[in-house]
Amino acid sequence: AQTVTQSQPEMSVQEAETVTLSCTYDTSESDYYLFWYKQPPSRQMILVIRQEAYKQQNATENRFSVNFQKAAKSFSLKISDSQLGDAAMYFCAYRTIQGAQKLVFGQGTRLTINP
Amino acid sequence: DVKVTQSSRYLVKRTGEKVFLECVQDMDHENMFWYRQDPGLGLRLIYFSYDVKMKEKGDIPEGYSVSREKKERFSLILESASTNQTSMYLCASIISGGGYNEQFFGPGTRLTVL
């Protein structure tokens, strides 16, 4: 079974600075999908960014980018120019290519933005 | 926009009560999921459904059951609520067919069992 580990329960960053959230996973599959989801306080979980394992190029979405290291099974999220609205719980998630489209989540990282 | 709604944001029940959590999605998605969110544990899959009247157990199905009589609605049932089921419950849906698609989540129901 696949597992996802986020080793940083909490992180904080100054507004306008850059922060990196870590995620590692364990799988025996060669193809899969990886996601970062954001859960703002008392608000709905939303997708931040996604990566296909067979694509070597790291995904980017505006201020959000990932560092995908397939051999190391690492999938970190970098947030540039942090904004107050980035404060949230961030979850890393894994999904297999085949079968049910269920997600396997990490423990989450609570990100605080300091003004 | 895809919308996933859950019947209650907050719910307080007593031990032994039967509890129904309702989830509705409006985008004709085939697959629907119930997750439980606890601090330090992330989200864990309770049950999922890939079609009407079809269901499969997730990682932590004990103490729960589900019902999917209509495509848009997926219900989570706690047959006899216990204090260890106090948690945040999240519903999600996704179109079938695999691929790069994202799951869309509801706002969550925070259940307290006294």
mmCIF file with all atom_site columns, C-alpha atoms in Angstrom:
data_model
loop_
_atom_site.group_PDB
_atom_site.id
_atom_site.type_symbol
_atom_site.label_atom_id
_atom_site.label_alt_id
_atom_site.label_comp_id
_atom_site.label_asym_id
_atom_site.label_entity_id
_atom_site.label_seq_id
_atom_site.pdbx_PDB_ins_code
_atom_site.Cartn_x
_atom_site.Cartn_y
_atom_site.Cartn_z
_atom_site.occupancy
_atom_site.B_iso_or_equiv
_atom_site.pdbx_formal_charge
_atom_site.auth_seq_id
_atom_site.auth_comp_id
_atom_site.auth_asym_id
_atom_site.auth_atom_id
_atom_site.pdbx_PDB_model_num
ATOM 1   C CA . ALA A 1 1   ? 0.000   0.000  0.000   1.00 0.00 ? 1   ALA A CA 1
ATOM 2   C CA . GLN A 1 2   ? 1.118   3.512  -0.704  1.00 0.00 ? 2   GLN A CA 1
ATOM 3   C CA . THR A 1 3   ? 1.961   5.924  2.074   1.00 0.00 ? 3   THR A CA 1
ATOM 4   C CA . VAL A 1 4   ? 2.536   9.672  2.122   1.00 0.00 ? 4   VAL A CA 1
ATOM 5   C CA . THR A 1 5   ? 4.542   11.454 4.796   1.00 0.00 ? 5   THR A CA 1
ATOM 6   C CA . GLN A 1 6   ? 4.651   15.145 5.614   1.00 0.00 ? 6   GLN A CA 1
ATOM 7   C CA . SER A 1 7   ? 7.261   15.574 8.301   1.00 0.00 ? 7   SER A CA 1
ATOM 8   C CA . GLN A 1 8   ? 6.546   19.240 9.083   1.00 0.00 ? 8   GLN A CA 1
ATOM 9   C CA . PRO A 1 9   ? 3.388   19.606 11.175  1.00 0.00 ? 9   PRO A CA 1
ATOM 10  C CA . GLU A 1 10  ? 3.772   23.389 11.188  1.00 0.00 ? 10  GLU A CA 1
ATOM 11  C CA . MET A 1 11  ? 5.676   25.957 9.179   1.00 0.00 ? 11  MET A CA 1
ATOM 12  C CA . SER A 1 12  ? 5.760   29.723 9.244   1.00 0.00 ? 12  SER A CA 1
ATOM 13  C CA . VAL A 1 13  ? 7.080   32.295 6.824   1.00 0.00 ? 13  VAL A CA 1
ATOM 14  C CA . GLN A 1 14  ? 7.254   36.050 6.557   1.00 0.00 ? 14  GLN A CA 1
ATOM 15  C CA . GLU A 1 15  ? 4.959   37.673 4.069   1.00 0.00 ? 15  GLU A CA 1
ATOM 16  C CA . ALA A 1 16  ? 6.621   38.010 0.636   1.00 0.00 ? 16  ALA A CA 1
ATOM 17  C CA . GLU A 1 17  ? 9.211   35.339 1.465   1.00 0.00 ? 17  GLU A CA 1
ATOM 18  C CA . THR A 1 18  ? 9.509   31.848 0.010   1.00 0.00 ? 18  THR A CA 1
ATOM 19  C CA . VAL A 1 19  ? 8.655   28.666 1.852   1.00 0.00 ? 19  VAL A CA 1
ATOM 20  C CA . THR A 1 20  ? 9.006   24.998 0.952   1.00 0.00 ? 20  THR A CA 1
ATOM 21  C CA . LEU A 1 21  ? 6.760   22.265 2.298   1.00 0.00 ? 21  LEU A CA 1
ATOM 22  C CA . SER A 1 22  ? 8.104   18.719 2.243   1.00 0.00 ? 22  SER A CA 1
ATOM 23  C CA . CYS A 1 23  ? 6.394   15.526 1.179   1.00 0.00 ? 23  CYS A CA 1
ATOM 24  C CA . THR A 1 24  ? 7.734   12.031 0.671   1.00 0.00 ? 24  THR A CA 1
ATOM 25  C CA . TYR A 1 25  ? 5.858   8.963  -0.418  1.00 0.00 ? 25  TYR A CA 1
ATOM 26  C CA . ASP A 1 26  ? 6.331   5.268  -0.760  1.00 0.00 ? 26  ASP A CA 1
ATOM 27  C CA . THR A 1 27  ? 5.120   3.241  -3.722  1.00 0.00 ? 27  THR A CA 1
ATOM 28  C CA . SER A 1 28  ? 6.157   0.386  -5.933  1.00 0.00 ? 28  SER A CA 1
ATOM 29  C CA . GLU A 1 29  ? 4.343   1.824  -8.934  1.00 0.00 ? 29  GLU A CA 1
ATOM 30  C CA . SER A 1 30  ? 6.120   3.586  -11.738 1.00 0.00 ? 30  SER A CA 1
ATOM 31  C CA . ASP A 1 31  ? 3.240   5.780  -12.875 1.00 0.00 ? 31  ASP A CA 1
ATOM 32  C CA . TYR A 1 32  ? 0.981   7.756  -10.586 1.00 0.00 ? 32  TYR A CA 1
ATOM 33  C CA . TYR A 1 33  ? -0.263  11.248 -9.801  1.00 0.00 ? 33  TYR A CA 1
ATOM 34  C CA . LEU A 1 34  ? 0.709   13.589 -6.997  1.00 0.00 ? 34  LEU A CA 1
ATOM 35  C CA . PHE A 1 35  ? -1.272  16.529 -5.693  1.00 0.00 ? 35  PHE A CA 1
ATOM 36  C CA . TRP A 1 36  ? -1.036  19.380 -3.236  1.00 0.00 ? 36  TRP A CA 1
ATOM 37  C CA . TYR A 1 37  ? -4.313  20.481 -1.692  1.00 0.00 ? 37  TYR A CA 1
ATOM 38  C CA . LYS A 1 38  ? -4.914  23.582 0.413   1.00 0.00 ? 38  LYS A CA 1
ATOM 39  C CA . GLN A 1 39  ? -7.481  23.825 3.211   1.00 0.00 ? 39  GLN A CA 1
ATOM 40  C CA . PRO A 1 40  ? -7.918  27.423 4.430   1.00 0.00 ? 40  PRO A CA 1
ATOM 41  C CA . PRO A 1 41  ? -9.371  27.868 7.925   1.00 0.00 ? 41  PRO A CA 1
ATOM 42  C CA . SER A 1 42  ? -13.061 26.918 7.912   1.00 0.00 ? 42  SER A CA 1
ATOM 43  C CA . ARG A 1 43  ? -13.083 26.744 4.141   1.00 0.00 ? 43  ARG A CA 1
ATOM 44  C CA . GLN A 1 44  ? -13.238 24.112 1.462   1.00 0.00 ? 44  GLN A CA 1
ATOM 45  C CA . MET A 1 45  ? -10.251 22.041 0.372   1.00 0.00 ? 45  MET A CA 1
ATOM 46  C CA . ILE A 1 46  ? -8.990  23.140 -3.029  1.00 0.00 ? 46  ILE A CA 1
ATOM 47  C CA . LEU A 1 47  ? -6.391  21.828 -5.432  1.00 0.00 ? 47  LEU A CA 1
ATOM 48  C CA . VAL A 1 48  ? -3.170  23.822 -5.593  1.00 0.00 ? 48  VAL A CA 1
ATOM 49  C CA . ILE A 1 49  ? -1.052  21.883 -8.042  1.00 0.00 ? 49  ILE A CA 1
ATOM 50  C CA . ARG A 1 50  ? -0.675  18.425 -9.549  1.00 0.00 ? 50  ARG A CA 1
ATOM 51  C CA . GLN A 1 51  ? 2.081   16.367 -11.123 1.00 0.00 ? 51  GLN A CA 1
ATOM 52  C CA . GLU A 1 52  ? 2.132   13.294 -13.324 1.00 0.00 ? 52  GLU A CA 1
ATOM 53  C CA . ALA A 1 53  ? 4.941   10.951 -12.364 1.00 0.00 ? 53  ALA A CA 1
ATOM 54  C CA . TYR A 1 54  ? 5.926   10.214 -15.938 1.00 0.00 ? 54  TYR A CA 1
ATOM 55  C CA . LYS A 1 55  ? 6.514   13.895 -16.633 1.00 0.00 ? 55  LYS A CA 1
ATOM 56  C CA . GLN A 1 56  ? 9.967   14.955 -15.604 1.00 0.00 ? 56  GLN A CA 1
ATOM 57  C CA . GLN A 1 57  ? 9.210   18.646 -15.788 1.00 0.00 ? 57  GLN A CA 1
ATOM 58  C CA . ASN A 1 58  ? 8.144   20.149 -12.488 1.00 0.00 ? 58  ASN A CA 1
ATOM 59  C CA . ALA A 1 59  ? 4.630   21.580 -12.425 1.00 0.00 ? 59  ALA A CA 1
ATOM 60  C CA . THR A 1 60  ? 4.116   25.285 -11.753 1.00 0.00 ? 60  THR A CA 1
ATOM 61  C CA . GLU A 1 61  ? 0.993   27.324 -11.071 1.00 0.00 ? 61  GLU A CA 1
ATOM 62  C CA . ASN A 1 62  ? 1.748   31.019 -10.671 1.00 0.00 ? 62  ASN A CA 1
ATOM 63  C CA . ARG A 1 63  ? 3.512   31.392 -7.293  1.00 0.00 ? 63  ARG A CA 1
ATOM 64  C CA . PHE A 1 64  ? 3.293   27.666 -6.585  1.00 0.00 ? 64  PHE A CA 1
ATOM 65  C CA . SER A 1 65  ? 5.782   25.150 -7.919  1.00 0.00 ? 65  SER A CA 1
ATOM 66  C CA . VAL A 1 66  ? 6.888   21.650 -7.062  1.00 0.00 ? 66  VAL A CA 1
ATOM 67  C CA . ASN A 1 67  ? 10.214  19.906 -6.865  1.00 0.00 ? 67  ASN A CA 1
ATOM 68  C CA . PHE A 1 68  ? 9.477   16.380 -7.977  1.00 0.00 ? 68  PHE A CA 1
ATOM 69  C CA . GLN A 1 69  ? 12.303  13.910 -7.367  1.00 0.00 ? 69  GLN A CA 1
ATOM 70  C CA . LYS A 1 70  ? 10.985  10.554 -8.560  1.00 0.00 ? 70  LYS A CA 1
ATOM 71  C CA . ALA A 1 71  ? 13.964  8.458  -7.535  1.00 0.00 ? 71  ALA A CA 1
ATOM 72  C CA . ALA A 1 72  ? 13.921  9.944  -4.048  1.00 0.00 ? 72  ALA A CA 1
ATOM 73  C CA . LYS A 1 73  ? 10.092  9.746  -3.919  1.00 0.00 ? 73  LYS A CA 1
ATOM 74  C CA . SER A 1 74  ? 9.939   13.358 -2.888  1.00 0.00 ? 74  SER A CA 1
ATOM 75  C CA . PHE A 1 75  ? 7.359   15.962 -3.891  1.00 0.00 ? 75  PHE A CA 1
ATOM 76  C CA . SER A 1 76  ? 7.908   19.318 -2.191  1.00 0.00 ? 76  SER A CA 1
ATOM 77  C CA . LEU A 1 77  ? 5.811   22.449 -2.672  1.00 0.00 ? 77  LEU A CA 1
ATOM 78  C CA . LYS A 1 78  ? 7.422   25.853 -2.995  1.00 0.00 ? 78  LYS A CA 1
ATOM 79  C CA . ILE A 1 79  ? 5.381   28.970 -2.406  1.00 0.00 ? 79  ILE A CA 1
ATOM 80  C CA . SER A 1 80  ? 7.020   32.148 -3.627  1.00 0.00 ? 80  SER A CA 1
ATOM 81  C CA . ASP A 1 81  ? 6.122   35.681 -2.533  1.00 0.00 ? 81  ASP A CA 1
ATOM 82  C CA . SER A 1 82  ? 3.968   34.330 0.304   1.00 0.00 ? 82  SER A CA 1
ATOM 83  C CA . GLN A 1 83  ? 0.706   36.152 0.904   1.00 0.00 ? 83  GLN A CA 1
ATOM 84  C CA . LEU A 1 84  ? -1.572  36.266 3.929   1.00 0.00 ? 84  LEU A CA 1
ATOM 85  C CA . GLY A 1 85  ? -4.150  34.295 1.963   1.00 0.00 ? 85  GLY A CA 1
ATOM 86  C CA . ASP A 1 86  ? -1.732  31.397 1.695   1.00 0.00 ? 86  ASP A CA 1
ATOM 87  C CA . ALA A 1 87  ? -2.246  30.590 5.366   1.00 0.00 ? 87  ALA A CA 1
ATOM 88  C CA . ALA A 1 88  ? -3.844  27.142 5.466   1.00 0.00 ? 88  ALA A CA 1
ATOM 89  C CA . MET A 1 89  ? -3.363  23.438 6.019   1.00 0.00 ? 89  MET A CA 1
ATOM 90  C CA . TYR A 1 90  ? -1.565  21.906 3.074   1.00 0.00 ? 90  TYR A CA 1
ATOM 91  C CA . PHE A 1 91  ? -1.958  18.262 2.213   1.00 0.00 ? 91  PHE A CA 1
ATOM 92  C CA . CYS A 1 92  ? 0.159   16.196 -0.118  1.00 0.00 ? 92  CYS A CA 1
ATOM 93  C CA . ALA A 1 93  ? -1.717  13.357 -1.810  1.00 0.00 ? 93  ALA A CA 1
ATOM 94  C CA . TYR A 1 94  ? -0.978  10.361 -4.016  1.00 0.00 ? 94  TYR A CA 1
ATOM 95  C CA . ARG A 1 95  ? -3.216  8.642  -6.497  1.00 0.00 ? 95  ARG A CA 1
ATOM 96  C CA . THR A 1 96  ? -2.612  5.500  -8.450  1.00 0.00 ? 96  THR A CA 1
ATOM 97  C CA . ILE A 1 97  ? -3.149  5.492  -12.207 1.00 0.00 ? 97  ILE A CA 1
ATOM 98  C CA . GLN A 1 98  ? -5.289  2.367  -12.264 1.00 0.00 ? 98  GLN A CA 1
ATOM 99  C CA . GLY A 1 99  ? -8.409  1.440  -10.415 1.00 0.00 ? 99  GLY A CA 1
ATOM 100 C CA . ALA A 1 100 ? -10.336 3.579  -7.977  1.00 0.00 ? 100 ALA A CA 1
ATOM 101 C CA . GLN A 1 101 ? -9.448  7.231  -7.949  1.00 0.00 ? 101 GLN A CA 1
ATOM 102 C CA . LYS A 1 102 ? -8.994  7.444  -4.232  1.00 0.00 ? 102 LYS A CA 1
ATOM 103 C CA . LEU A 1 103 ? -6.366  9.706  -2.741  1.00 0.00 ? 103 LEU A CA 1
ATOM 104 C CA . VAL A 1 104 ? -3.816  8.764  -0.104  1.00 0.00 ? 104 VAL A CA 1
ATOM 105 C CA . PHE A 1 105 ? -3.047  11.815 2.014   1.00 0.00 ? 105 PHE A CA 1
ATOM 106 C CA . GLY A 1 106 ? -0.161  12.919 4.154   1.00 0.00 ? 106 GLY A CA 1
ATOM 107 C CA . GLN A 1 107 ? -0.628  14.228 7.673   1.00 0.00 ? 107 GLN A CA 1
ATOM 108 C CA . GLY A 1 108 ? -0.768  17.849 6.605   1.00 0.00 ? 108 GLY A CA 1
ATOM 109 C CA . THR A 1 109 ? 1.350   20.941 7.275   1.00 0.00 ? 109 THR A CA 1
ATOM 110 C CA . ARG A 1 110 ? -0.139  24.038 8.860   1.00 0.00 ? 110 ARG A CA 1
ATOM 111 C CA . LEU A 1 111 ? 1.353   27.123 7.221   1.00 0.00 ? 111 LEU A CA 1
ATOM 112 C CA . THR A 1 112 ? 1.303   30.449 9.020   1.00 0.00 ? 112 THR A CA 1
ATOM 113 C CA . ILE A 1 113 ? 2.116   33.694 7.230   1.00 0.00 ? 113 ILE A CA 1
ATOM 114 C CA . ASN A 1 114 ? 3.625   36.405 9.423   1.00 0.00 ? 114 ASN A CA 1
ATOM 115 C CA . PRO A 1 115 ? 2.877   39.987 8.311   1.00 0.00 ? 115 PRO A CA 1
ATOM 116 C CA . ASP B 2 1   ? -18.177 25.276 -11.130 1.00 0.00 ? 1   ASP B CA 1
ATOM 117 C CA . VAL B 2 2   ? -18.406 21.909 -9.474  1.00 0.00 ? 2   VAL B CA 1
ATOM 118 C CA . LYS B 2 3   ? -20.226 22.121 -6.235  1.00 0.00 ? 3   LYS B CA 1
ATOM 119 C CA . VAL B 2 4   ? -20.119 19.539 -3.484  1.00 0.00 ? 4   VAL B CA 1
ATOM 120 C CA . THR B 2 5   ? -22.380 20.288 -0.552  1.00 0.00 ? 5   THR B CA 1
ATOM 121 C CA . GLN B 2 6   ? -22.762 18.607 2.804   1.00 0.00 ? 6   GLN B CA 1
ATOM 122 C CA . SER B 2 7   ? -25.937 18.728 4.837   1.00 0.00 ? 7   SER B CA 1
ATOM 123 C CA . SER B 2 8   ? -24.437 20.167 8.017   1.00 0.00 ? 8   SER B CA 1
ATOM 124 C CA . ARG B 2 9   ? -21.305 22.117 8.926   1.00 0.00 ? 9   ARG B CA 1
ATOM 125 C CA . TYR B 2 10  ? -21.574 21.223 12.611  1.00 0.00 ? 10  TYR B CA 1
ATOM 126 C CA . LEU B 2 11  ? -23.356 18.335 14.263  1.00 0.00 ? 11  LEU B CA 1
ATOM 127 C CA . VAL B 2 12  ? -23.595 17.233 17.885  1.00 0.00 ? 12  VAL B CA 1
ATOM 128 C CA . LYS B 2 13  ? -24.911 13.772 18.670  1.00 0.00 ? 13  LYS B CA 1
ATOM 129 C CA . ARG B 2 14  ? -25.056 11.466 21.653  1.00 0.00 ? 14  ARG B CA 1
ATOM 130 C CA . THR B 2 15  ? -23.375 8.105  22.012  1.00 0.00 ? 15  THR B CA 1
ATOM 131 C CA . GLY B 2 16  ? -25.476 5.350  20.494  1.00 0.00 ? 16  GLY B CA 1
ATOM 132 C CA . GLU B 2 17  ? -27.436 7.593  18.141  1.00 0.00 ? 17  GLU B CA 1
ATOM 133 C CA . LYS B 2 18  ? -27.743 6.780  14.456  1.00 0.00 ? 18  LYS B CA 1
ATOM 134 C CA . VAL B 2 19  ? -26.196 9.572  12.446  1.00 0.00 ? 19  VAL B CA 1
ATOM 135 C CA . PHE B 2 20  ? -26.645 10.440 8.774   1.00 0.00 ? 20  PHE B CA 1
ATOM 136 C CA . LEU B 2 21  ? -24.204 12.676 6.926   1.00 0.00 ? 21  LEU B CA 1
ATOM 137 C CA . GLU B 2 22  ? -25.394 13.705 3.484   1.00 0.00 ? 22  GLU B CA 1
ATOM 138 C CA . CYS B 2 23  ? -23.345 14.768 0.491   1.00 0.00 ? 23  CYS B CA 1
ATOM 139 C CA . VAL B 2 24  ? -24.620 16.071 -2.828  1.00 0.00 ? 24  VAL B CA 1
ATOM 140 C CA . GLN B 2 25  ? -22.672 16.957 -5.961  1.00 0.00 ? 25  GLN B CA 1
ATOM 141 C CA . ASP B 2 26  ? -24.063 18.737 -8.979  1.00 0.00 ? 26  ASP B CA 1
ATOM 142 C CA . MET B 2 27  ? -21.664 17.751 -11.758 1.00 0.00 ? 27  MET B CA 1
ATOM 143 C CA . ASP B 2 28  ? -22.809 14.245 -12.600 1.00 0.00 ? 28  ASP B CA 1
ATOM 144 C CA . HIS B 2 29  ? -19.659 12.669 -11.170 1.00 0.00 ? 29  HIS B CA 1
ATOM 145 C CA . GLU B 2 30  ? -19.617 8.897  -10.984 1.00 0.00 ? 30  GLU B CA 1
ATOM 146 C CA . ASN B 2 31  ? -17.170 8.565  -8.111  1.00 0.00 ? 31  ASN B CA 1
ATOM 147 C CA . MET B 2 32  ? -17.813 9.818  -4.616  1.00 0.00 ? 32  MET B CA 1
ATOM 148 C CA . PHE B 2 33  ? -15.803 9.482  -1.415  1.00 0.00 ? 33  PHE B CA 1
ATOM 149 C CA . TRP B 2 34  ? -16.083 9.903  2.317   1.00 0.00 ? 34  TRP B CA 1
ATOM 150 C CA . TYR B 2 35  ? -12.950 10.850 4.234   1.00 0.00 ? 35  TYR B CA 1
ATOM 151 C CA . ARG B 2 36  ? -12.329 11.425 7.891   1.00 0.00 ? 36  ARG B CA 1
ATOM 152 C CA . GLN B 2 37  ? -9.888  14.191 8.905   1.00 0.00 ? 37  GLN B CA 1
ATOM 153 C CA . ASP B 2 38  ? -8.097  14.101 12.252  1.00 0.00 ? 38  ASP B CA 1
ATOM 154 C CA . PRO B 2 39  ? -5.161  16.251 13.447  1.00 0.00 ? 39  PRO B CA 1
ATOM 155 C CA . GLY B 2 40  ? -1.848  14.581 12.776  1.00 0.00 ? 40  GLY B CA 1
ATOM 156 C CA . LEU B 2 41  ? -3.442  11.856 10.695  1.00 0.00 ? 41  LEU B CA 1
ATOM 157 C CA . GLY B 2 42  ? -4.493  13.762 7.606   1.00 0.00 ? 42  GLY B CA 1
ATOM 158 C CA . LEU B 2 43  ? -7.462  12.451 5.658   1.00 0.00 ? 43  LEU B CA 1
ATOM 159 C CA . ARG B 2 44  ? -8.325  8.777  5.699   1.00 0.00 ? 44  ARG B CA 1
ATOM 160 C CA . LEU B 2 45  ? -10.749 7.096  3.329   1.00 0.00 ? 45  LEU B CA 1
ATOM 161 C CA . ILE B 2 46  ? -13.823 5.547  4.909   1.00 0.00 ? 46  ILE B CA 1
ATOM 162 C CA . TYR B 2 47  ? -15.855 4.416  1.886   1.00 0.00 ? 47  TYR B CA 1
ATOM 163 C CA . PHE B 2 48  ? -16.181 5.254  -1.767  1.00 0.00 ? 48  PHE B CA 1
ATOM 164 C CA . SER B 2 49  ? -18.693 4.634  -4.516  1.00 0.00 ? 49  SER B CA 1
ATOM 165 C CA . TYR B 2 50  ? -18.096 4.422  -8.237  1.00 0.00 ? 50  TYR B CA 1
ATOM 166 C CA . ASP B 2 51  ? -21.731 4.121  -9.288  1.00 0.00 ? 51  ASP B CA 1
ATOM 167 C CA . VAL B 2 52  ? -25.249 4.116  -7.951  1.00 0.00 ? 52  VAL B CA 1
ATOM 168 C CA . LYS B 2 53  ? -25.728 1.336  -5.404  1.00 0.00 ? 53  LYS B CA 1
ATOM 169 C CA . MET B 2 54  ? -22.032 0.416  -5.690  1.00 0.00 ? 54  MET B CA 1
ATOM 170 C CA . LYS B 2 55  ? -19.694 0.891  -2.764  1.00 0.00 ? 55  LYS B CA 1
ATOM 171 C CA . GLU B 2 56  ? -16.291 -0.198 -1.605  1.00 0.00 ? 56  GLU B CA 1
ATOM 172 C CA . LYS B 2 57  ? -14.602 -0.060 1.756   1.00 0.00 ? 57  LYS B CA 1
ATOM 173 C CA . GLY B 2 58  ? -11.756 2.307  2.258   1.00 0.00 ? 58  GLY B CA 1
ATOM 174 C CA . ASP B 2 59  ? -9.064  2.155  4.896   1.00 0.00 ? 59  ASP B CA 1
ATOM 175 C CA . ILE B 2 60  ? -11.205 2.712  8.000   1.00 0.00 ? 60  ILE B CA 1
ATOM 176 C CA . PRO B 2 61  ? -14.747 1.430  7.340   1.00 0.00 ? 61  PRO B CA 1
ATOM 177 C CA . GLU B 2 62  ? -15.417 -0.016 10.791  1.00 0.00 ? 62  GLU B CA 1
ATOM 178 C CA . GLY B 2 63  ? -18.416 1.590  12.452  1.00 0.00 ? 63  GLY B CA 1
ATOM 179 C CA . TYR B 2 64  ? -19.636 3.197  9.229   1.00 0.00 ? 64  TYR B CA 1
ATOM 180 C CA . SER B 2 65  ? -21.872 2.324  6.326   1.00 0.00 ? 65  SER B CA 1
ATOM 181 C CA . VAL B 2 66  ? -22.863 4.212  3.191   1.00 0.00 ? 66  VAL B CA 1
ATOM 182 C CA . SER B 2 67  ? -25.755 4.544  0.825   1.00 0.00 ? 67  SER B CA 1
ATOM 183 C CA . ARG B 2 68  ? -25.908 5.729  -2.760  1.00 0.00 ? 68  ARG B CA 1
ATOM 184 C CA . GLU B 2 69  ? -29.403 5.521  -4.179  1.00 0.00 ? 69  GLU B CA 1
ATOM 185 C CA . LYS B 2 70  ? -28.972 8.415  -6.621  1.00 0.00 ? 70  LYS B CA 1
ATOM 186 C CA . LYS B 2 71  ? -25.928 9.424  -8.586  1.00 0.00 ? 71  LYS B CA 1
ATOM 187 C CA . GLU B 2 72  ? -25.665 12.863 -7.032  1.00 0.00 ? 72  GLU B CA 1
ATOM 188 C CA . ARG B 2 73  ? -26.079 11.812 -3.407  1.00 0.00 ? 73  ARG B CA 1
ATOM 189 C CA . PHE B 2 74  ? -23.767 9.814  -1.157  1.00 0.00 ? 74  PHE B CA 1
ATOM 190 C CA . SER B 2 75  ? -24.660 9.285  2.480   1.00 0.00 ? 75  SER B CA 1
ATOM 191 C CA . LEU B 2 76  ? -22.432 8.244  5.350   1.00 0.00 ? 76  LEU B CA 1
ATOM 192 C CA . ILE B 2 77  ? -24.155 6.443  8.209   1.00 0.00 ? 77  ILE B CA 1
ATOM 193 C CA . LEU B 2 78  ? -22.904 5.929  11.721  1.00 0.00 ? 78  LEU B CA 1
ATOM 194 C CA . GLU B 2 79  ? -25.080 3.088  12.946  1.00 0.00 ? 79  GLU B CA 1
ATOM 195 C CA . SER B 2 80  ? -24.338 3.695  16.626  1.00 0.00 ? 80  SER B CA 1
ATOM 196 C CA . ALA B 2 81  ? -22.216 6.774  17.171  1.00 0.00 ? 81  ALA B CA 1
ATOM 197 C CA . SER B 2 82  ? -19.300 6.530  19.560  1.00 0.00 ? 82  SER B CA 1
ATOM 198 C CA . THR B 2 83  ? -17.035 9.207  21.035  1.00 0.00 ? 83  THR B CA 1
ATOM 199 C CA . ASN B 2 84  ? -14.103 8.023  18.927  1.00 0.00 ? 84  ASN B CA 1
ATOM 200 C CA . GLN B 2 85  ? -16.058 9.023  15.841  1.00 0.00 ? 85  GLN B CA 1
ATOM 201 C CA . THR B 2 86  ? -15.828 12.667 16.820  1.00 0.00 ? 86  THR B CA 1
ATOM 202 C CA . SER B 2 87  ? -14.063 14.119 13.794  1.00 0.00 ? 87  SER B CA 1
ATOM 203 C CA . MET B 2 88  ? -14.282 16.214 10.640  1.00 0.00 ? 88  MET B CA 1
ATOM 204 C CA . TYR B 2 89  ? -15.915 14.366 7.762   1.00 0.00 ? 89  TYR B CA 1
ATOM 205 C CA . LEU B 2 90  ? -15.217 15.386 4.185   1.00 0.00 ? 90  LEU B CA 1
ATOM 206 C CA . CYS B 2 91  ? -17.071 14.281 1.087   1.00 0.00 ? 91  CYS B CA 1
ATOM 207 C CA . ALA B 2 92  ? -15.486 14.424 -2.360  1.00 0.00 ? 92  ALA B CA 1
ATOM 208 C CA . SER B 2 93  ? -16.377 13.593 -5.936  1.00 0.00 ? 93  SER B CA 1
ATOM 209 C CA . ILE B 2 94  ? -14.558 13.087 -9.214  1.00 0.00 ? 94  ILE B CA 1
ATOM 210 C CA . ILE B 2 95  ? -15.470 12.249 -12.754 1.00 0.00 ? 95  ILE B CA 1
ATOM 211 C CA . SER B 2 96  ? -14.657 8.692  -13.761 1.00 0.00 ? 96  SER B CA 1
ATOM 212 C CA . GLY B 2 97  ? -12.166 7.703  -16.408 1.00 0.00 ? 97  GLY B CA 1
ATOM 213 C CA . GLY B 2 98  ? -8.970  8.162  -14.526 1.00 0.00 ? 98  GLY B CA 1
ATOM 214 C CA . GLY B 2 99  ? -6.546  10.700 -15.789 1.00 0.00 ? 99  GLY B CA 1
ATOM 215 C CA . TYR B 2 100 ? -5.361  13.850 -14.258 1.00 0.00 ? 100 TYR B CA 1
ATOM 216 C CA . ASN B 2 101 ? -8.696  14.885 -12.793 1.00 0.00 ? 101 ASN B CA 1
ATOM 217 C CA . GLU B 2 102 ? -8.952  16.485 -9.405  1.00 0.00 ? 102 GLU B CA 1
ATOM 218 C CA . GLN B 2 103 ? -11.256 15.503 -6.609  1.00 0.00 ? 103 GLN B CA 1
ATOM 219 C CA . PHE B 2 104 ? -13.654 18.229 -5.525  1.00 0.00 ? 104 PHE B CA 1
ATOM 220 C CA . PHE B 2 105 ? -14.386 18.478 -1.834  1.00 0.00 ? 105 PHE B CA 1
ATOM 221 C CA . GLY B 2 106 ? -17.340 19.562 0.222   1.00 0.00 ? 106 GLY B CA 1
ATOM 222 C CA . PRO B 2 107 ? -16.981 22.034 3.102   1.00 0.00 ? 107 PRO B CA 1
ATOM 223 C CA . GLY B 2 108 ? -16.898 19.282 5.726   1.00 0.00 ? 108 GLY B CA 1
ATOM 224 C CA . THR B 2 109 ? -19.071 18.302 8.658   1.00 0.00 ? 109 THR B CA 1
ATOM 225 C CA . ARG B 2 110 ? -17.574 18.623 12.108  1.00 0.00 ? 110 ARG B CA 1
ATOM 226 C CA . LEU B 2 111 ? -19.236 15.904 14.172  1.00 0.00 ? 111 LEU B CA 1
ATOM 227 C CA . THR B 2 112 ? -19.053 15.805 17.944  1.00 0.00 ? 112 THR B CA 1
ATOM 228 C CA . VAL B 2 113 ? -20.290 12.702 19.737  1.00 0.00 ? 113 VAL B CA 1
ATOM 229 C CA . LEU B 2 114 ? -20.958 13.213 23.435  1.00 0.00 ? 114 LEU B CA 1
#
